[in-house]
Tab-separated table of C-alpha atoms in Angstrom:
chain	number	residue	atom	x	y	z
A	1	ALA	CA	5.943	-47.186	-8.522
A	2	ALA	CA	5.337	-49.046	-5.255
A	3	GLU	CA	9.074	-49.712	-4.886
A	4	LEU	CA	9.890	-45.984	-5.221
A	5	GLU	CA	7.528	-44.984	-2.401
A	6	TYR	CA	9.199	-44.257	0.921
A	7	GLU	CA	7.923	-45.041	4.388
A	8	SER	CA	7.173	-42.115	6.731
A	9	VAL	CA	6.574	-42.227	10.473
A	10	LEU	CA	3.283	-40.709	11.657
A	11	CYS	CA	3.317	-41.488	15.378
A	12	VAL	CA	5.500	-43.253	17.988
A	13	LYS	CA	4.336	-44.325	21.476
A	14	PRO	CA	6.846	-46.029	23.804
A	15	ASP	CA	4.325	-47.935	25.952
A	16	VAL	CA	1.483	-50.057	24.656
A	17	ASN	CA	-0.220	-53.156	26.105
A	18	VAL	CA	-1.413	-56.061	23.967
A	19	TYR	CA	-4.334	-58.350	24.977
A	20	ARG	CA	-5.824	-61.548	23.689
A	21	ILE	CA	-9.505	-60.956	23.266
A	22	PRO	CA	-12.402	-63.375	23.090
A	23	PRO	CA	-14.324	-63.586	19.838
A	24	ARG	CA	-17.136	-61.143	19.345
A	25	ALA	CA	-20.364	-62.584	20.741
A	26	SER	CA	-22.753	-60.166	18.983
A	27	ASN	CA	-22.801	-57.090	16.773
A	28	ARG	CA	-22.877	-54.707	19.715
A	29	GLY	CA	-19.069	-54.184	19.550
A	30	TYR	CA	-16.075	-54.938	21.717
A	31	ARG	CA	-15.871	-54.112	25.436
A	32	ALA	CA	-12.542	-53.540	27.210
A	33	SER	CA	-14.042	-54.692	30.493
A	34	ASP	CA	-14.148	-58.280	29.118
A	35	TRP	CA	-10.360	-58.333	28.842
A	36	LYS	CA	-7.835	-59.000	31.570
A	37	LEU	CA	-6.605	-55.401	31.768
A	38	ASP	CA	-4.363	-56.025	34.810
A	39	HIS	CA	-2.454	-58.820	33.032
A	40	PRO	CA	-1.489	-57.775	29.449
A	41	ASP	CA	-0.142	-60.565	27.218
A	42	TRP	CA	2.625	-58.411	25.755
A	43	THR	CA	4.110	-54.895	26.357
A	44	GLY	CA	6.207	-52.964	23.894
A	45	ARG	CA	6.432	-49.934	21.586
A	46	LEU	CA	3.929	-48.810	18.934
A	47	ARG	CA	4.780	-47.021	15.680
A	48	VAL	CA	2.356	-45.770	13.038
A	49	THR	CA	3.905	-45.457	9.568
A	50	SER	CA	2.627	-44.852	6.057
A	51	LYS	CA	3.777	-45.984	2.641
A	52	GLY	CA	1.782	-44.491	-0.160
A	53	LYS	CA	-1.894	-44.571	0.743
A	54	THR	CA	-1.562	-47.464	3.207
A	55	ALA	CA	-0.891	-46.995	6.942
A	56	TYR	CA	0.761	-49.581	9.181
A	57	ILE	CA	0.491	-50.165	12.939
A	58	LYS	CA	3.707	-51.836	14.062
A	59	LEU	CA	4.269	-53.414	17.478
A	60	GLU	CA	7.987	-53.594	18.251
A	61	ASP	CA	10.232	-54.579	21.119
A	62	LYS	CA	11.296	-51.631	23.299
A	63	VAL	CA	14.966	-52.623	23.460
A	64	SER	CA	15.852	-54.429	20.231
A	65	GLY	CA	13.159	-52.937	17.972
A	66	GLU	CA	12.231	-56.411	16.676
A	67	LEU	CA	8.839	-56.520	14.990
A	68	PHE	CA	6.239	-58.396	17.017
A	69	ALA	CA	3.206	-57.844	14.733
A	70	GLN	CA	1.847	-55.289	12.266
A	71	ALA	CA	-1.571	-54.343	11.004
A	72	PRO	CA	-1.958	-52.787	7.521
A	73	ILE	CA	-4.819	-50.268	7.295
A	74	ASP	CA	-6.502	-49.314	4.016
A	75	GLN	CA	-9.407	-47.373	5.520
A	76	TYR	CA	-10.135	-45.623	8.776
A	77	PRO	CA	-12.496	-46.012	10.495
A	78	GLY	CA	-12.933	-49.572	9.240
A	79	ILE	CA	-12.578	-53.211	10.104
A	80	ALA	CA	-8.782	-52.984	10.481
A	81	VAL	CA	-9.057	-50.610	13.502
A	82	GLU	CA	-12.090	-50.375	15.784
A	83	THR	CA	-12.699	-48.563	19.048
A	84	VAL	CA	-14.245	-50.258	22.058
A	85	THR	CA	-17.612	-49.124	23.375
A	86	ASP	CA	-16.665	-48.571	27.002
A	87	SER	CA	-13.297	-46.699	26.832
A	88	SER	CA	-11.317	-44.261	24.629
A	89	ARG	CA	-7.921	-45.772	25.566
A	90	TYR	CA	-8.432	-49.232	24.001
A	91	PHE	CA	-8.698	-50.418	20.393
A	92	VAL	CA	-9.081	-53.645	18.461
A	93	ILE	CA	-6.739	-54.094	15.468
A	94	ARG	CA	-6.388	-56.787	12.814
A	95	ILE	CA	-2.833	-58.042	12.479
A	96	GLN	CA	-1.537	-59.932	9.427
A	97	ASP	CA	1.596	-61.889	8.576
A	98	GLY	CA	3.276	-62.348	5.242
A	99	THR	CA	1.377	-65.610	4.534
A	100	GLY	CA	-2.052	-63.926	4.569
A	101	ARG	CA	-3.169	-65.093	8.001
A	102	SER	CA	-4.877	-62.526	10.254
A	103	ALA	CA	-6.023	-62.236	13.875
A	104	PHE	CA	-7.759	-59.651	16.074
A	105	ILE	CA	-6.001	-58.415	19.183
A	106	GLY	CA	-6.624	-55.619	21.667
A	107	ILE	CA	-4.234	-52.781	22.409
A	108	GLY	CA	-4.437	-50.143	25.153
A	109	PHE	CA	-2.555	-47.079	26.397
A	110	THR	CA	-1.990	-46.089	29.988
A	111	ASP	CA	-2.125	-42.374	29.160
A	112	ARG	CA	-5.270	-40.997	27.530
A	113	GLY	CA	-3.167	-38.441	25.569
A	114	ASP	CA	-1.274	-41.295	23.835
A	115	ALA	CA	-4.576	-42.788	22.688
A	116	PHE	CA	-5.651	-39.383	21.339
A	117	ASP	CA	-2.425	-38.963	19.334
A	118	PHE	CA	-2.764	-42.469	17.896
A	119	ASN	CA	-6.309	-41.715	16.723
A	120	VAL	CA	-5.452	-38.299	15.221
A	121	SER	CA	-2.457	-39.629	13.268
A	122	LEU	CA	-4.675	-42.159	11.484
A	123	GLN	CA	-7.373	-39.550	10.776
A	124	ASP	CA	-4.881	-37.091	9.271
A	125	HIS	CA	-3.363	-39.699	7.004
A	126	PHE	CA	-6.635	-40.843	5.518
A	127	LYS	CA	-7.840	-37.254	5.158
A	128	TRP	CA	-4.800	-36.681	2.961
A	129	VAL	CA	-5.575	-39.862	1.029
A	130	LYS	CA	-9.094	-38.598	0.351
A	131	GLN	CA	-7.825	-35.252	-0.972
A	132	GLU	CA	-5.298	-36.932	-3.236
A	133	THR	CA	-8.009	-39.194	-4.627
A	134	GLU	CA	-10.279	-36.238	-5.424
A	135	ILE	CA	-7.473	-34.310	-7.109
A	136	SER	CA	-6.473	-37.240	-9.294
A	137	LYS	CA	-10.105	-37.817	-10.214
A	138	GLU	CA	-10.580	-34.203	-11.268
A	139	SER	CA	-7.421	-34.267	-13.364
A	140	GLN	CA	-8.622	-37.413	-15.161
A	141	GLU	CA	-11.975	-35.818	-15.888
A	142	ALA	CA	-10.236	-32.709	-17.237
A	143	ASP	CA	-8.171	-34.855	-19.612
A	144	THR	CA	-11.267	-36.574	-21.027
A	145	ARG	CA	-13.111	-33.290	-21.709
A	146	PRO	CA	-12.848	-31.840	-25.227
A	147	LYS	CA	-10.358	-29.022	-25.383
A	148	LEU	CA	-11.545	-25.625	-26.574
A	149	ASP	CA	-9.798	-24.232	-29.624
A	150	LEU	CA	-9.541	-20.495	-28.973
A	151	GLY	CA	-7.054	-19.758	-31.738
A	152	PHE	CA	-7.808	-17.553	-34.758
A	153	LYS	CA	-8.874	-19.276	-37.886
A	154	GLU	CA	-7.417	-18.338	-41.228
A	155	GLY	CA	-8.730	-14.945	-42.296
A	156	GLN	CA	-10.520	-14.304	-39.017
A	157	THR	CA	-10.221	-10.809	-37.534
A	158	ILE	CA	-11.567	-8.964	-34.530
A	159	LYS	CA	-12.745	-5.368	-34.075
A	160	LEU	CA	-12.240	-3.351	-30.917
A	161	ASN	CA	-14.532	-0.447	-29.979
A	162	ILE	CA	-12.989	1.582	-27.165
A	163	GLY	CA	-15.543	4.189	-26.056
A	164	ASN	CA	-15.832	7.426	-28.057
A	165	MET	CA	-12.140	8.013	-28.606
A	166	THR	CA	-12.061	10.075	-31.841
A	167	THR	CA	-8.818	11.732	-32.934
A	168	LYS	CA	-8.133	14.317	-35.690
A	169	LYS	CA	-5.387	13.401	-38.086
A	170	GLY	CA	-2.515	15.854	-38.170
A	171	GLY	CA	-3.900	17.828	-35.253
A	172	ALA	CA	-1.739	18.734	-32.337
A	173	ALA	CA	-2.923	19.199	-28.838
A	174	LYS	CA	-3.167	22.837	-27.777
A	175	PRO	CA	-0.958	23.724	-24.844
A	176	ARG	CA	-2.644	24.839	-21.698
A	177	VAL	CA	-1.264	27.960	-20.073
A	178	SER	CA	-1.144	27.706	-16.331
A	179	GLY	CA	-1.446	30.994	-14.455
A	180	SER	CA	-0.546	31.868	-10.914
A	181	GLY	CA	-2.383	29.992	-8.242
A	182	GLY	CA	-2.443	26.741	-10.192
A	183	LEU	CA	-5.392	27.812	-12.426
A	184	SER	CA	-5.160	26.845	-16.067
A	185	LEU	CA	-6.031	29.648	-18.498
A	186	LEU	CA	-7.118	29.272	-22.079
A	187	PRO	CA	-4.791	30.746	-24.752
A	188	PRO	CA	-5.952	33.921	-26.583
A	189	PRO	CA	-7.881	33.457	-29.838
A	190	PRO	CA	-5.799	33.431	-33.024
A	191	GLY	CA	-5.200	36.886	-34.563
A	192	GLY	CA	-6.434	38.733	-31.483
A	193	LYS	CA	-4.663	41.699	-29.852
A	194	ILE	CA	-4.281	42.336	-26.203
A	195	ALA	CA	-5.917	45.671	-25.288
A	196	VAL	CA	-3.718	48.058	-23.287
A	197	PRO	CA	-5.618	49.645	-20.387
A	198	PRO	CA	-6.101	53.482	-20.878
A	199	ILE	CA	-4.104	55.904	-18.738
A	200	PRO	CA	-6.436	57.740	-16.338
A	201	PRO	CA	-6.497	61.618	-16.656
A	202	PRO	CA	-4.795	63.598	-13.906
A	203	SER	CA	-7.023	64.573	-11.059
A	204	SER	CA	-7.807	68.166	-9.990
A	205	ALA	CA	-5.786	67.731	-6.797
A	206	ALA	CA	-2.665	66.967	-8.787
A	207	ILE	CA	-3.206	70.080	-10.942
A	208	ALA	CA	-3.656	72.258	-7.831
A	209	ASN	CA	-0.476	70.962	-6.271
A	210	HIS	CA	1.569	71.747	-9.405
A	211	VAL	CA	3.353	75.105	-9.034
A	212	THR	CA	4.465	77.016	-12.153
A	213	PRO	CA	7.523	79.197	-11.580
A	214	PRO	CA	7.055	82.908	-12.425
A	215	PRO	CA	8.431	84.158	-15.745
A	216	VAL	CA	11.846	85.766	-15.691
A	217	LEU	CA	12.016	89.239	-17.285
A	218	LYS	CA	15.128	89.872	-19.333
A	219	SER	CA	16.602	93.308	-18.818
A	220	SER	CA	19.995	94.747	-19.566
A	221	ASN	CA	20.050	96.830	-16.362
A	222	MET	CA	18.930	94.026	-14.017
A	223	ASN	CA	20.998	91.154	-12.767
A	224	SER	CA	20.177	88.127	-10.718
A	225	ALA	CA	20.495	90.101	-7.482
A	226	ASP	CA	17.864	92.631	-8.661
A	227	ILE	CA	15.493	89.798	-9.437
A	228	LEU	CA	15.848	88.517	-5.890
A	229	LEU	CA	15.352	92.047	-4.542
A	230	ASP	CA	12.200	92.412	-6.603
A	231	LEU	CA	10.815	89.153	-5.211
A	232	ASP	CA	11.536	90.210	-1.661
A	233	ALA	CA	10.411	93.809	-2.163
A	234	PRO	CA	6.935	93.490	-0.576
A	235	ALA	CA	8.299	91.883	2.532
A	236	SER	CA	11.155	94.385	2.934
A	237	ALA	CA	8.904	97.330	2.275
A	238	SER	CA	6.665	96.401	5.142
A	239	LYS	CA	9.615	95.987	7.511
A	240	ALA	CA	11.676	99.072	6.521
A	241	PRO	CA	11.300	102.215	8.711
A	242	ALA	CA	9.997	105.539	7.450
A	243	SER	CA	13.441	107.093	7.420
A	244	ALA	CA	14.594	104.768	4.710
A	245	THR	CA	12.775	106.822	2.099
A	246	THR	CA	14.569	109.969	3.095
A	247	ASP	CA	17.912	108.257	2.957
A	248	LEU	CA	17.265	106.973	-0.531
A	249	TRP	CA	16.470	110.497	-1.849
A	250	GLY	CA	19.485	111.850	-0.003
A	251	ASP	CA	21.708	109.525	-1.940
A	252	PHE	CA	20.388	110.917	-5.204
A	253	SER	CA	20.959	114.490	-4.050
A	254	THR	CA	24.458	113.694	-3.007
A	255	ALA	CA	25.173	112.126	-6.326
A	256	SER	CA	23.859	115.174	-8.175
A	257	SER	CA	25.934	117.529	-6.084
A	258	ALA	CA	29.049	115.579	-6.807
A	259	VAL	CA	28.835	116.372	-10.466
A	260	PRO	CA	31.105	119.398	-11.214
A	261	SER	CA	29.372	122.475	-12.341
A	262	GLN	CA	30.087	123.696	-15.753
A	263	ALA	CA	30.040	127.213	-17.026
A	264	PRO	CA	26.954	128.147	-18.825
A	265	GLN	CA	27.406	128.258	-22.450
A	266	GLN	CA	25.734	130.542	-24.776
A	267	SER	CA	23.155	128.969	-26.899
A	268	ASN	CA	20.664	130.105	-29.292
A	269	TRP	CA	17.836	128.454	-27.357
A	270	VAL	CA	15.477	130.751	-25.572
A	271	GLN	CA	14.847	129.863	-22.017
A	272	PHE	CA	11.291	130.185	-20.761
């Protein structure tokens, strides 16, 4: 599994100074002021890489990229990387070779931002390592716990009670009649008849306005013109002059005089 892991680069800084430091005199920590800061022992490039859960600080040549020294880190903060007490730009790291020998050297950055990036890259890596450790631990604990058997046993049944949903077998839902205006009306009861509203009686005003034509008298001697004359007789009588009466009687006398006179015949009738 270790051979299949790949190496990733966490941080690269092109300028780093390396110092030989005196041994620690007491437990109060390292001080950068005790070093010869104006005369570094080596200058090169720094790379921070990771392979699995282990991080590596590699000091390489700027031009050729040849490895000068590297420091494997299993924990941060820890003994492999320590900060100095009097500056945030200098650190003490423990370098190791392939034979198992180790030594403590001091490194420093000219720019304070480079020192900040170096510190954050190590913190992020080991934060990820801590999360991976917790996840793997939880998964192992879950595997050791007894598994719950939630399956149905032979012959086991369940009963569901969903509210008060009671249905009538064979019954069909009654349709709802929707009237105008979106209001739903109930259907009429079975066997019922719809009552027809009664027709209101005619009012007295309607009777008064109704005119009945006068009866027509049938007569053999009267035609349609006489009927019209009879209807207009009152009006014409009021308008006619007094001489009209004399003229009418004169017509009768003229008609009687036009009849030829006949000789009197003898009769047995006695005239009185």
